[in-house]
Amino acid sequence: MSTTVTSRNPADPADLVIEVQAPGAFGTTAAVERARVAQADWLAAGAAARSAALGRAAEAVEAHAAELAVLAVREVGKPLAEAQGEVARTVAILRYYAQAPYAPSGAVHETAAGPGLLLTRRRPYGVAGLITPWNFPFAIPVWKAAPALAVGNTVVLKPAPEASACALRLAELLALPTDVLTVVPGGAAEGAALVSAADVLSFTGSTGTGQAVVRAATERSVPVQAELGGVNAAIVLPTADIEQAAAHLAFAIAGYAGQKCTATSRVIAVGAALQPLRAALAKALAAVECGPVISQAARERLTEAVSSAVAGGAQVLTGGQLPERNGWFVEPTLLAQVPDGHPLLTEEFFGPVAVLLAAADLDEAIELANATRHSLAASVHTRDLDVALAAADRLAAGMIRINAPSSGVDFHLPFGGTQEASHGGREQGAAALDFYTASRTISLLPAGEER
């Protein structure tokens, strides 16, 4: 049974961006079966054909960059400059993976004795099922789909309902052969059906849903990766350029209203850095032009968390209010003296709210930064190279940035965290090509000889 998917502008909830029928579980399973049939021809077309198709896709996205950026602003509330940057990154990702079909897919080894060859070769699984969030409506679907397609899989994409228009328009522009890339708009029913039918799975979203996806895929012995967010820390030392650090942190906290899995939610000031950073960061956050959060429910969860912290003794250094304007806006907020164990210190809230903590020295700062099961990204701010290297060596996060916001991503390098932040193989870069393929070992021996 199909249902209707609606997506509204978070800056103007009366603005209906799209209304579309979801295919339901049956329709999703049928899409996977069509993709499985198409996969044989897509793989057989060869490296040149897949490379050219991804190259044309990059050109199409680039040609419609202005349109896509405006659509992202309207559908998911992304600031225009960030939306433009995301579209440019999407183009770059497509161009990067357009070269991947020509990459070596294995290696040749010597036999232990006698003539012959031993080969390893990586081959696609078949149909890649992708479940993506709304916060990067172009870049995340593409950084999953492009490597999967490059190595010969076909793709069925289930985007978050809040990004349905972006996903459908993206698929139109990519213009791949029939059933090579299919978008199934919908919700839990479509997601569950995709998890039950695809040959390899990649998920980005909430921890609870991601863990359910991992369990279901594991029961089927299907390769699965899941990116589940982060409770990310920034360490600021007395040797840092405090004004620069504050500017970086303000962006990492409130850029795109903090709706990034790599956003900073805990700021740890070491020793004498505390007082100057406290003032500089409060000032920098107050100056940020912050867009809306994605929904009324998201705004209510944030405001309830801030109110709970204040009731427990926290101090609001800046923000903490709801702007008097239409849409789901929240002021960039910095809190101090948040009670130990409060959810703002332990859970991902996906909003422009951060907690300022104090550490006596680097050892305590590292201990505080690592006090989470969601170690995705961290940043360290200092002019002291020895301290930066020591911190990078001891932090548990999967991605560590020195003198830069935690929220930056290099798409040609592995992306992922540790513990409950991520599961399975890394995304992006060459690591993604390995994830979407299985290794085969081939023994090629002369006819008539035995081993």
Short mmCIF file of C-alpha atoms in Angstrom, two decimals:
data_model
loop_
_atom_site.label_atom_id
_atom_site.label_comp_id
_atom_site.label_asym_id
_atom_site.label_seq_id
_atom_site.Cartn_x
_atom_site.Cartn_y
_atom_site.Cartn_z
CA MET A 1 0.00 0.00 0.00
CA SER A 2 1.49 3.33 -1.05
CA THR A 3 1.44 6.52 1.03
CA THR A 4 1.99 10.15 0.24
CA VAL A 5 5.34 11.76 1.03
CA THR A 6 5.33 15.50 1.62
CA SER A 7 8.25 17.85 2.07
CA ARG A 8 7.95 21.43 3.32
CA ASN A 9 10.23 24.42 3.49
CA PRO A 10 11.56 24.63 7.07
CA ALA A 11 11.94 28.41 6.75
CA ASP A 12 8.30 28.70 5.63
CA PRO A 13 6.29 25.61 6.66
CA ALA A 14 3.31 26.73 4.56
CA ASP A 15 5.43 26.21 1.44
CA LEU A 16 4.86 22.66 0.17
CA VAL A 17 7.96 21.73 -1.83
CA ILE A 18 6.78 18.34 -3.11
CA GLU A 19 4.06 15.78 -2.65
CA VAL A 20 4.75 12.37 -4.15
CA GLN A 21 3.48 8.82 -3.81
CA ALA A 22 5.74 6.37 -2.03
CA PRO A 23 5.88 2.95 -3.69
CA GLY A 24 5.43 0.95 -0.50
CA ALA A 25 7.31 -2.22 0.38
CA PHE A 26 6.14 -4.10 -2.73
CA GLY A 27 7.13 -1.28 -5.07
CA THR A 28 10.52 -0.96 -3.41
CA THR A 29 11.23 -4.67 -3.76
CA ALA A 30 10.18 -4.49 -7.41
CA ALA A 31 12.62 -1.60 -7.95
CA VAL A 32 15.43 -3.72 -6.52
CA GLU A 33 14.55 -6.60 -8.84
CA ARG A 34 14.59 -4.30 -11.87
CA ALA A 35 17.94 -2.93 -10.74
CA ARG A 36 19.27 -6.48 -10.41
CA VAL A 37 18.31 -7.22 -14.02
CA ALA A 38 19.90 -3.97 -15.20
CA GLN A 39 23.12 -4.65 -13.28
CA ALA A 40 24.38 -7.30 -15.67
CA ASP A 41 24.37 -4.89 -18.64
CA TRP A 42 25.76 -2.02 -16.54
CA LEU A 43 28.76 -4.14 -15.52
CA ALA A 44 29.21 -5.63 -19.00
CA ALA A 45 29.23 -2.14 -20.56
CA GLY A 46 32.80 -1.81 -19.28
CA ALA A 47 34.97 0.76 -17.59
CA ALA A 48 34.81 3.31 -20.39
CA ALA A 49 31.02 3.38 -20.44
CA ARG A 50 30.68 3.72 -16.67
CA SER A 51 33.36 6.40 -16.57
CA ALA A 52 31.69 8.37 -19.33
CA ALA A 53 28.28 8.11 -17.68
CA LEU A 54 29.61 9.50 -14.40
CA GLY A 55 31.46 12.22 -16.27
CA ARG A 56 28.27 13.27 -18.06
CA ALA A 57 26.45 13.23 -14.74
CA ALA A 58 29.02 15.65 -13.30
CA GLU A 59 28.56 17.99 -16.26
CA ALA A 60 24.77 17.91 -15.87
CA VAL A 61 24.91 18.72 -12.15
CA GLU A 62 27.38 21.52 -12.80
CA ALA A 63 25.17 22.97 -15.54
CA HIS A 64 22.22 23.08 -13.12
CA ALA A 65 24.20 24.13 -10.05
CA ALA A 66 22.24 27.33 -9.42
CA GLU A 67 18.91 25.50 -9.64
CA LEU A 68 20.03 22.75 -7.27
CA ALA A 69 21.40 25.20 -4.70
CA VAL A 70 18.10 27.08 -4.62
CA LEU A 71 16.22 23.80 -4.25
CA ALA A 72 18.40 22.81 -1.26
CA VAL A 73 17.74 26.19 0.35
CA ARG A 74 14.03 25.75 -0.10
CA GLU A 75 13.64 22.07 0.82
CA VAL A 76 16.14 21.56 3.67
CA GLY A 77 16.82 25.14 4.80
CA LYS A 78 20.51 25.16 3.88
CA PRO A 79 22.08 28.65 3.66
CA LEU A 80 22.71 29.57 0.02
CA ALA A 81 26.50 29.71 0.31
CA GLU A 82 26.60 26.26 1.92
CA ALA A 83 24.14 24.90 -0.65
CA GLN A 84 26.34 26.19 -3.46
CA GLY A 85 29.35 24.57 -1.82
CA GLU A 86 27.52 21.26 -1.51
CA VAL A 87 26.57 21.25 -5.19
CA ALA A 88 30.17 22.02 -6.16
CA ARG A 89 31.34 19.15 -3.97
CA THR A 90 28.79 16.85 -5.62
CA VAL A 91 30.27 17.69 -9.01
CA ALA A 92 33.78 17.03 -7.71
CA ILE A 93 32.75 13.67 -6.23
CA LEU A 94 31.26 12.55 -9.53
CA ARG A 95 34.42 13.56 -11.39
CA TYR A 96 36.61 11.79 -8.85
CA TYR A 97 34.72 8.52 -9.17
CA ALA A 98 34.44 8.86 -12.95
CA GLN A 99 38.09 7.77 -12.99
CA ALA A 100 37.51 4.82 -10.65
CA PRO A 101 36.35 2.32 -13.30
CA TYR A 102 39.91 2.36 -14.63
CA ALA A 103 41.50 1.66 -11.24
CA PRO A 104 43.08 -1.77 -10.68
CA SER A 105 40.50 -4.25 -9.43
CA GLY A 106 42.97 -6.78 -8.06
CA ALA A 107 46.54 -8.06 -8.12
CA VAL A 108 48.67 -10.84 -9.59
CA HIS A 109 50.68 -13.12 -7.28
CA GLU A 110 53.28 -15.79 -7.80
CA THR A 111 52.30 -19.40 -7.20
CA ALA A 112 53.97 -21.22 -4.33
CA ALA A 113 55.50 -23.68 -6.80
CA GLY A 114 55.39 -24.33 -10.53
CA PRO A 115 53.85 -22.40 -13.39
CA GLY A 116 50.59 -20.51 -13.26
CA LEU A 117 49.13 -17.31 -11.84
CA LEU A 118 47.26 -16.44 -8.68
CA LEU A 119 44.89 -13.52 -9.07
CA THR A 120 42.77 -11.44 -6.76
CA ARG A 121 39.90 -9.54 -8.29
CA ARG A 122 37.22 -7.33 -6.80
CA ARG A 123 33.69 -7.65 -8.21
CA PRO A 124 30.44 -5.78 -7.48
CA TYR A 125 27.77 -7.29 -5.26
CA GLY A 126 24.79 -6.44 -7.49
CA VAL A 127 22.28 -3.91 -6.17
CA ALA A 128 23.43 -1.30 -3.66
CA GLY A 129 20.66 -0.10 -1.35
CA LEU A 130 21.32 3.41 -0.09
CA ILE A 131 19.40 5.13 2.73
CA THR A 132 20.36 8.79 3.07
CA PRO A 133 19.53 11.74 5.34
CA TRP A 134 18.21 15.17 4.44
CA ASN A 135 21.09 17.38 5.62
CA PHE A 136 23.30 16.87 2.56
CA PRO A 137 20.63 16.06 -0.03
CA PHE A 138 23.03 15.90 -2.99
CA ALA A 139 26.50 15.15 -1.64
CA ILE A 140 25.66 12.15 0.56
CA PRO A 141 23.58 10.28 -2.06
CA VAL A 142 26.34 10.88 -4.60
CA TRP A 143 29.26 9.93 -2.36
CA LYS A 144 27.46 6.63 -1.79
CA ALA A 145 26.09 6.07 -5.31
CA ALA A 146 29.09 7.14 -7.39
CA PRO A 147 31.57 4.53 -6.07
CA ALA A 148 28.88 1.84 -6.13
CA LEU A 149 28.11 2.65 -9.76
CA ALA A 150 31.75 3.02 -10.76
CA VAL A 151 32.58 -0.57 -9.81
CA GLY A 152 29.52 -1.99 -11.55
CA ASN A 153 26.67 -2.10 -9.04
CA THR A 154 23.28 -0.62 -9.74
CA VAL A 155 21.66 1.57 -7.07
CA VAL A 156 18.31 1.96 -5.37
CA LEU A 157 18.24 5.13 -3.26
CA LYS A 158 15.76 5.78 -0.43
CA PRO A 159 16.22 9.43 0.61
CA ALA A 160 14.86 11.00 3.77
CA PRO A 161 11.30 12.25 3.14
CA GLU A 162 12.44 15.82 3.90
CA ALA A 163 14.81 15.69 0.90
CA SER A 164 12.55 13.93 -1.62
CA ALA A 165 12.52 16.75 -4.18
CA CYS A 166 16.31 17.06 -4.13
CA ALA A 167 16.80 13.32 -4.64
CA LEU A 168 14.31 13.05 -7.49
CA ARG A 169 15.76 16.06 -9.31
CA LEU A 170 19.29 14.74 -8.82
CA ALA A 171 18.34 11.40 -10.37
CA GLU A 172 16.81 13.19 -13.36
CA LEU A 173 20.01 15.11 -13.97
CA LEU A 174 22.28 12.09 -13.60
CA ALA A 175 20.34 10.53 -16.51
CA LEU A 176 21.77 7.04 -16.10
CA PRO A 177 20.39 4.08 -18.05
CA THR A 178 16.99 2.73 -17.04
CA ASP A 179 16.99 1.06 -13.60
CA VAL A 180 20.69 1.73 -13.02
CA LEU A 181 19.78 4.39 -10.44
CA THR A 182 16.28 4.38 -8.95
CA VAL A 183 14.92 6.71 -6.28
CA VAL A 184 12.19 5.31 -4.02
CA PRO A 185 10.70 8.13 -1.96
CA GLY A 186 9.15 7.08 1.30
CA GLY A 187 9.67 6.25 4.93
CA ALA A 188 10.10 3.25 7.18
CA ALA A 189 8.23 0.76 4.97
CA GLU A 190 10.36 1.55 1.94
CA GLY A 191 13.55 1.55 3.99
CA ALA A 192 12.80 -1.82 5.54
CA ALA A 193 11.98 -3.33 2.15
CA LEU A 194 15.24 -2.03 0.72
CA VAL A 195 17.21 -3.49 3.62
CA SER A 196 15.48 -6.83 3.01
CA ALA A 197 16.24 -6.96 -0.70
CA ALA A 198 19.51 -5.20 -1.60
CA ASP A 199 22.85 -7.00 -1.99
CA VAL A 200 24.95 -4.36 -0.19
CA LEU A 201 23.71 -1.57 2.07
CA SER A 202 24.88 1.90 3.07
CA PHE A 203 23.00 3.95 5.65
CA THR A 204 23.43 7.41 7.14
CA GLY A 205 21.03 8.58 9.82
CA SER A 206 20.01 8.19 13.43
CA THR A 207 21.69 5.74 15.78
CA GLY A 208 18.57 3.75 16.57
CA THR A 209 17.51 3.27 12.96
CA GLY A 210 21.06 2.56 11.87
CA GLN A 211 21.51 -0.14 14.47
CA ALA A 212 18.29 -1.78 13.26
CA VAL A 213 19.58 -1.67 9.68
CA VAL A 214 22.85 -3.28 10.76
CA ARG A 215 21.04 -6.08 12.60
CA ALA A 216 18.73 -6.80 9.67
CA ALA A 217 21.57 -6.79 7.15
CA THR A 218 23.74 -8.98 9.36
CA GLU A 219 20.97 -11.55 9.65
CA ARG A 220 21.01 -11.75 5.84
CA SER A 221 24.84 -11.80 5.71
CA VAL A 222 24.72 -8.67 3.57
CA PRO A 223 27.64 -6.19 3.72
CA VAL A 224 26.52 -3.04 5.51
CA GLN A 225 28.01 0.28 6.54
CA ALA A 226 26.23 2.74 8.80
CA GLU A 227 27.14 6.29 9.74
CA LEU A 228 25.28 7.16 12.93
CA GLY A 229 26.41 10.65 13.87
CA GLY A 230 28.76 12.10 16.43
CA VAL A 231 29.04 13.92 19.74
CA ASN A 232 32.07 15.85 18.58
CA ALA A 233 34.60 17.77 20.65
CA ALA A 234 36.90 20.70 19.96
CA ILE A 235 39.96 21.24 22.16
CA VAL A 236 41.29 24.79 22.41
CA LEU A 237 44.68 25.28 24.06
CA PRO A 238 46.22 28.50 25.41
CA THR A 239 48.64 28.43 22.48
CA ALA A 240 45.80 28.78 19.96
CA ASP A 241 44.89 31.89 18.02
CA ILE A 242 41.77 32.41 20.11
CA GLU A 243 39.94 34.67 17.64
CA GLN A 244 40.58 32.25 14.77
CA ALA A 245 39.55 29.30 16.91
CA ALA A 246 36.33 31.07 17.90
CA ALA A 247 35.50 31.75 14.25
CA HIS A 248 36.13 28.11 13.34
CA LEU A 249 34.06 26.87 16.26
CA ALA A 250 31.15 29.22 15.55
CA PHE A 251 30.94 27.76 12.05
CA ALA A 252 31.28 24.19 13.34
CA ILE A 253 28.53 24.75 15.93
CA ALA A 254 26.01 26.84 14.00
CA GLY A 255 26.83 26.40 10.31
CA TYR A 256 23.67 24.99 8.71
CA ALA A 257 22.11 25.30 12.17
CA GLY A 258 24.43 22.60 13.52
CA GLN A 259 22.74 19.95 11.37
CA LYS A 260 25.87 18.05 10.43
CA CYS A 261 27.08 14.80 11.94
CA THR A 262 30.53 16.42 12.16
CA ALA A 263 29.30 19.55 13.96
CA THR A 264 30.97 20.54 17.23
CA SER A 265 28.75 20.07 20.27
CA ARG A 266 31.40 20.14 23.04
CA VAL A 267 34.09 22.82 23.30
CA ILE A 268 36.90 22.05 25.74
CA ALA A 269 39.02 25.01 26.80
CA VAL A 270 42.36 24.12 28.35
CA GLY A 271 43.74 26.20 31.22
CA ALA A 272 44.17 29.87 30.47
CA ALA A 273 42.25 29.56 27.18
CA LEU A 274 38.94 29.39 29.03
CA GLN A 275 38.15 33.05 29.72
CA PRO A 276 39.26 34.57 26.39
CA LEU A 277 37.62 31.74 24.45
CA ARG A 278 34.41 32.08 26.44
CA ALA A 279 34.10 35.73 25.43
CA ALA A 280 35.28 35.30 21.83
CA LEU A 281 33.08 32.32 21.10
CA ALA A 282 29.95 33.88 22.59
CA LYS A 283 30.58 36.94 20.41
CA ALA A 284 31.23 34.89 17.28
CA LEU A 285 28.11 32.78 17.76
CA ALA A 286 25.93 35.83 18.31
CA ALA A 287 27.06 37.12 14.92
CA VAL A 288 26.26 33.92 13.00
CA GLU A 289 23.34 34.07 10.58
CA CYS A 290 21.70 30.78 11.47
CA GLY A 291 19.11 29.11 9.27
CA PRO A 292 16.20 26.99 10.47
CA VAL A 293 16.34 23.48 11.86
CA ILE A 294 14.50 20.92 9.76
CA SER A 295 11.20 20.66 11.64
CA GLN A 296 9.07 21.78 14.55
CA ALA A 297 9.85 18.52 16.34
CA ALA A 298 13.60 19.17 15.98
CA ARG A 299 13.19 22.67 17.40
CA GLU A 300 11.14 21.42 20.34
CA ARG A 301 13.74 18.76 21.18
CA LEU A 302 16.48 21.40 21.22
CA THR A 303 14.60 23.91 23.32
CA GLU A 304 13.58 21.22 25.81
CA ALA A 305 17.20 20.12 26.15
CA VAL A 306 18.41 23.68 26.75
CA SER A 307 15.63 24.33 29.29
CA SER A 308 16.48 21.09 31.08
CA ALA A 309 20.15 22.02 31.30
CA VAL A 310 19.36 25.50 32.62
CA ALA A 311 17.01 24.02 35.21
CA GLY A 312 19.91 21.84 36.32
CA GLY A 313 22.21 24.82 36.83
CA ALA A 314 23.65 25.53 33.36
CA GLN A 315 24.47 29.08 32.34
CA VAL A 316 23.48 30.48 28.93
CA LEU A 317 26.46 32.42 27.53
CA THR A 318 24.69 33.37 24.32
CA GLY A 319 21.45 32.47 22.55
CA GLY A 320 18.94 30.13 24.08
CA GLN A 321 15.92 31.88 22.56
CA LEU A 322 13.59 31.32 19.61
CA PRO A 323 13.74 34.17 17.08
CA GLU A 324 10.44 35.88 16.38
CA ARG A 325 10.15 34.88 12.75
CA ASN A 326 8.34 32.35 10.64
CA GLY A 327 9.93 28.92 10.37
CA TRP A 328 11.80 26.56 12.68
CA PHE A 329 14.60 28.87 13.83
CA VAL A 330 16.76 28.51 16.95
CA GLU A 331 19.38 30.99 18.12
CA PRO A 332 22.98 29.72 18.16
CA THR A 333 23.44 28.77 21.79
CA LEU A 334 26.46 28.26 24.03
CA LEU A 335 26.04 26.83 27.53
CA ALA A 336 28.44 26.47 30.44
CA GLN A 337 28.22 24.50 33.68
CA VAL A 338 25.97 21.86 32.13
CA PRO A 339 25.39 19.09 34.71
CA ASP A 340 27.42 15.92 34.30
CA GLY A 341 25.57 13.25 32.39
CA HIS A 342 23.12 15.67 30.79
CA PRO A 343 21.97 14.55 27.32
CA LEU A 344 23.60 17.61 25.73
CA LEU A 345 26.93 16.03 26.69
CA THR A 346 26.09 12.51 25.54
CA GLU A 347 23.62 12.65 22.64
CA GLU A 348 23.60 14.14 19.17
CA PHE A 349 20.98 16.92 19.02
CA PHE A 350 21.53 18.15 15.45
CA GLY A 351 21.13 21.83 16.21
CA PRO A 352 23.12 25.03 16.84
CA VAL A 353 23.80 24.27 20.52
CA ALA A 354 27.15 23.58 22.18
CA VAL A 355 28.51 23.15 25.68
CA LEU A 356 31.67 24.86 26.95
CA LEU A 357 33.81 22.72 29.25
CA ALA A 358 37.03 23.47 31.13
CA ALA A 359 40.10 21.22 31.39
CA ALA A 360 43.16 21.82 33.52
CA ASP A 361 45.57 20.37 30.96
CA LEU A 362 45.78 18.38 27.73
CA ASP A 363 45.41 15.06 29.54
CA GLU A 364 42.06 16.09 31.02
CA ALA A 365 40.96 17.57 27.70
CA ILE A 366 41.67 14.29 25.89
CA GLU A 367 39.80 12.38 28.57
CA LEU A 368 36.75 14.66 28.18
CA ALA A 369 36.86 14.52 24.39
CA ASN A 370 37.00 10.72 24.41
CA ALA A 371 34.14 10.41 26.93
CA THR A 372 31.60 9.45 24.27
CA ARG A 373 30.52 6.37 22.35
CA HIS A 374 30.02 8.53 19.24
CA SER A 375 33.56 9.53 18.28
CA LEU A 376 33.17 10.76 14.72
CA ALA A 377 35.13 14.03 14.45
CA ALA A 378 37.29 16.22 16.67
CA SER A 379 39.29 19.39 16.26
CA VAL A 380 42.38 20.70 18.07
CA HIS A 381 43.35 24.36 18.09
CA THR A 382 46.97 25.26 18.93
CA ARG A 383 50.13 26.79 17.46
CA ASP A 384 52.23 24.08 19.11
CA LEU A 385 52.96 21.30 16.62
CA ASP A 386 54.11 18.86 19.28
CA VAL A 387 50.85 19.29 21.20
CA ALA A 388 48.81 18.94 18.00
CA LEU A 389 50.55 15.68 17.09
CA ALA A 390 50.18 14.32 20.63
CA ALA A 391 46.47 15.14 20.67
CA ALA A 392 45.89 13.61 17.23
CA ASP A 393 47.57 10.41 18.40
CA ARG A 394 45.41 10.11 21.52
CA LEU A 395 41.97 11.22 20.37
CA ALA A 396 39.51 8.41 19.64
CA ALA A 397 37.66 10.17 16.82
CA GLY A 398 37.75 8.77 13.31
CA MET A 399 38.53 12.20 11.84
CA ILE A 400 40.78 14.76 13.54
CA ARG A 401 41.32 18.29 12.25
CA ILE A 402 44.00 20.64 13.50
CA ASN A 403 43.24 24.39 13.47
CA ALA A 404 40.11 23.80 11.40
CA PRO A 405 36.41 23.25 12.10
CA SER A 406 35.39 19.70 12.94
CA SER A 407 32.72 19.91 10.26
CA GLY A 408 35.00 19.79 7.23
CA VAL A 409 35.16 16.66 5.04
CA ASP A 410 37.73 15.66 2.41
CA PHE A 411 35.74 13.50 -0.01
CA HIS A 412 38.82 11.72 -1.39
CA LEU A 413 39.79 10.36 2.05
CA PRO A 414 38.04 7.76 4.25
CA PHE A 415 35.08 9.07 6.24
CA GLY A 416 33.84 7.48 9.45
CA GLY A 417 34.10 7.32 13.22
CA THR A 418 34.75 4.85 15.99
CA GLN A 419 32.61 2.88 18.44
CA GLU A 420 28.90 3.68 17.93
CA ALA A 421 29.52 6.50 15.44
CA SER A 422 30.07 4.10 12.55
CA HIS A 423 29.73 0.49 11.55
CA GLY A 424 31.39 -1.35 8.68
CA GLY A 425 33.75 -0.13 5.99
CA ARG A 426 34.65 3.50 5.50
CA GLU A 427 32.86 5.79 3.08
CA GLN A 428 34.44 8.03 0.44
CA GLY A 429 37.82 7.87 -1.25
CA ALA A 430 39.24 4.57 -2.45
CA ALA A 431 37.85 2.86 0.67
CA ALA A 432 34.35 3.13 -0.79
CA LEU A 433 35.40 1.15 -3.86
CA ASP A 434 36.46 -1.71 -1.61
CA PHE A 435 33.21 -1.58 0.35
CA TYR A 436 31.03 -1.98 -2.73
CA THR A 437 33.01 -4.96 -4.03
CA ALA A 438 33.92 -8.46 -2.86
CA SER A 439 37.40 -9.92 -3.30
CA ARG A 440 37.79 -13.16 -5.26
CA THR A 441 40.90 -15.30 -5.42
CA ILE A 442 41.53 -17.03 -8.75
CA SER A 443 44.08 -19.78 -9.36
CA LEU A 444 45.05 -19.96 -13.04
CA LEU A 445 47.10 -23.08 -13.71
CA PRO A 446 48.23 -24.81 -16.90
CA ALA A 447 45.82 -27.43 -18.20
CA GLY A 448 46.61 -30.94 -17.13
CA GLU A 449 48.47 -30.02 -13.94
CA GLU A 450 47.11 -30.43 -10.43
CA ARG A 451 47.68 -28.50 -7.25
#
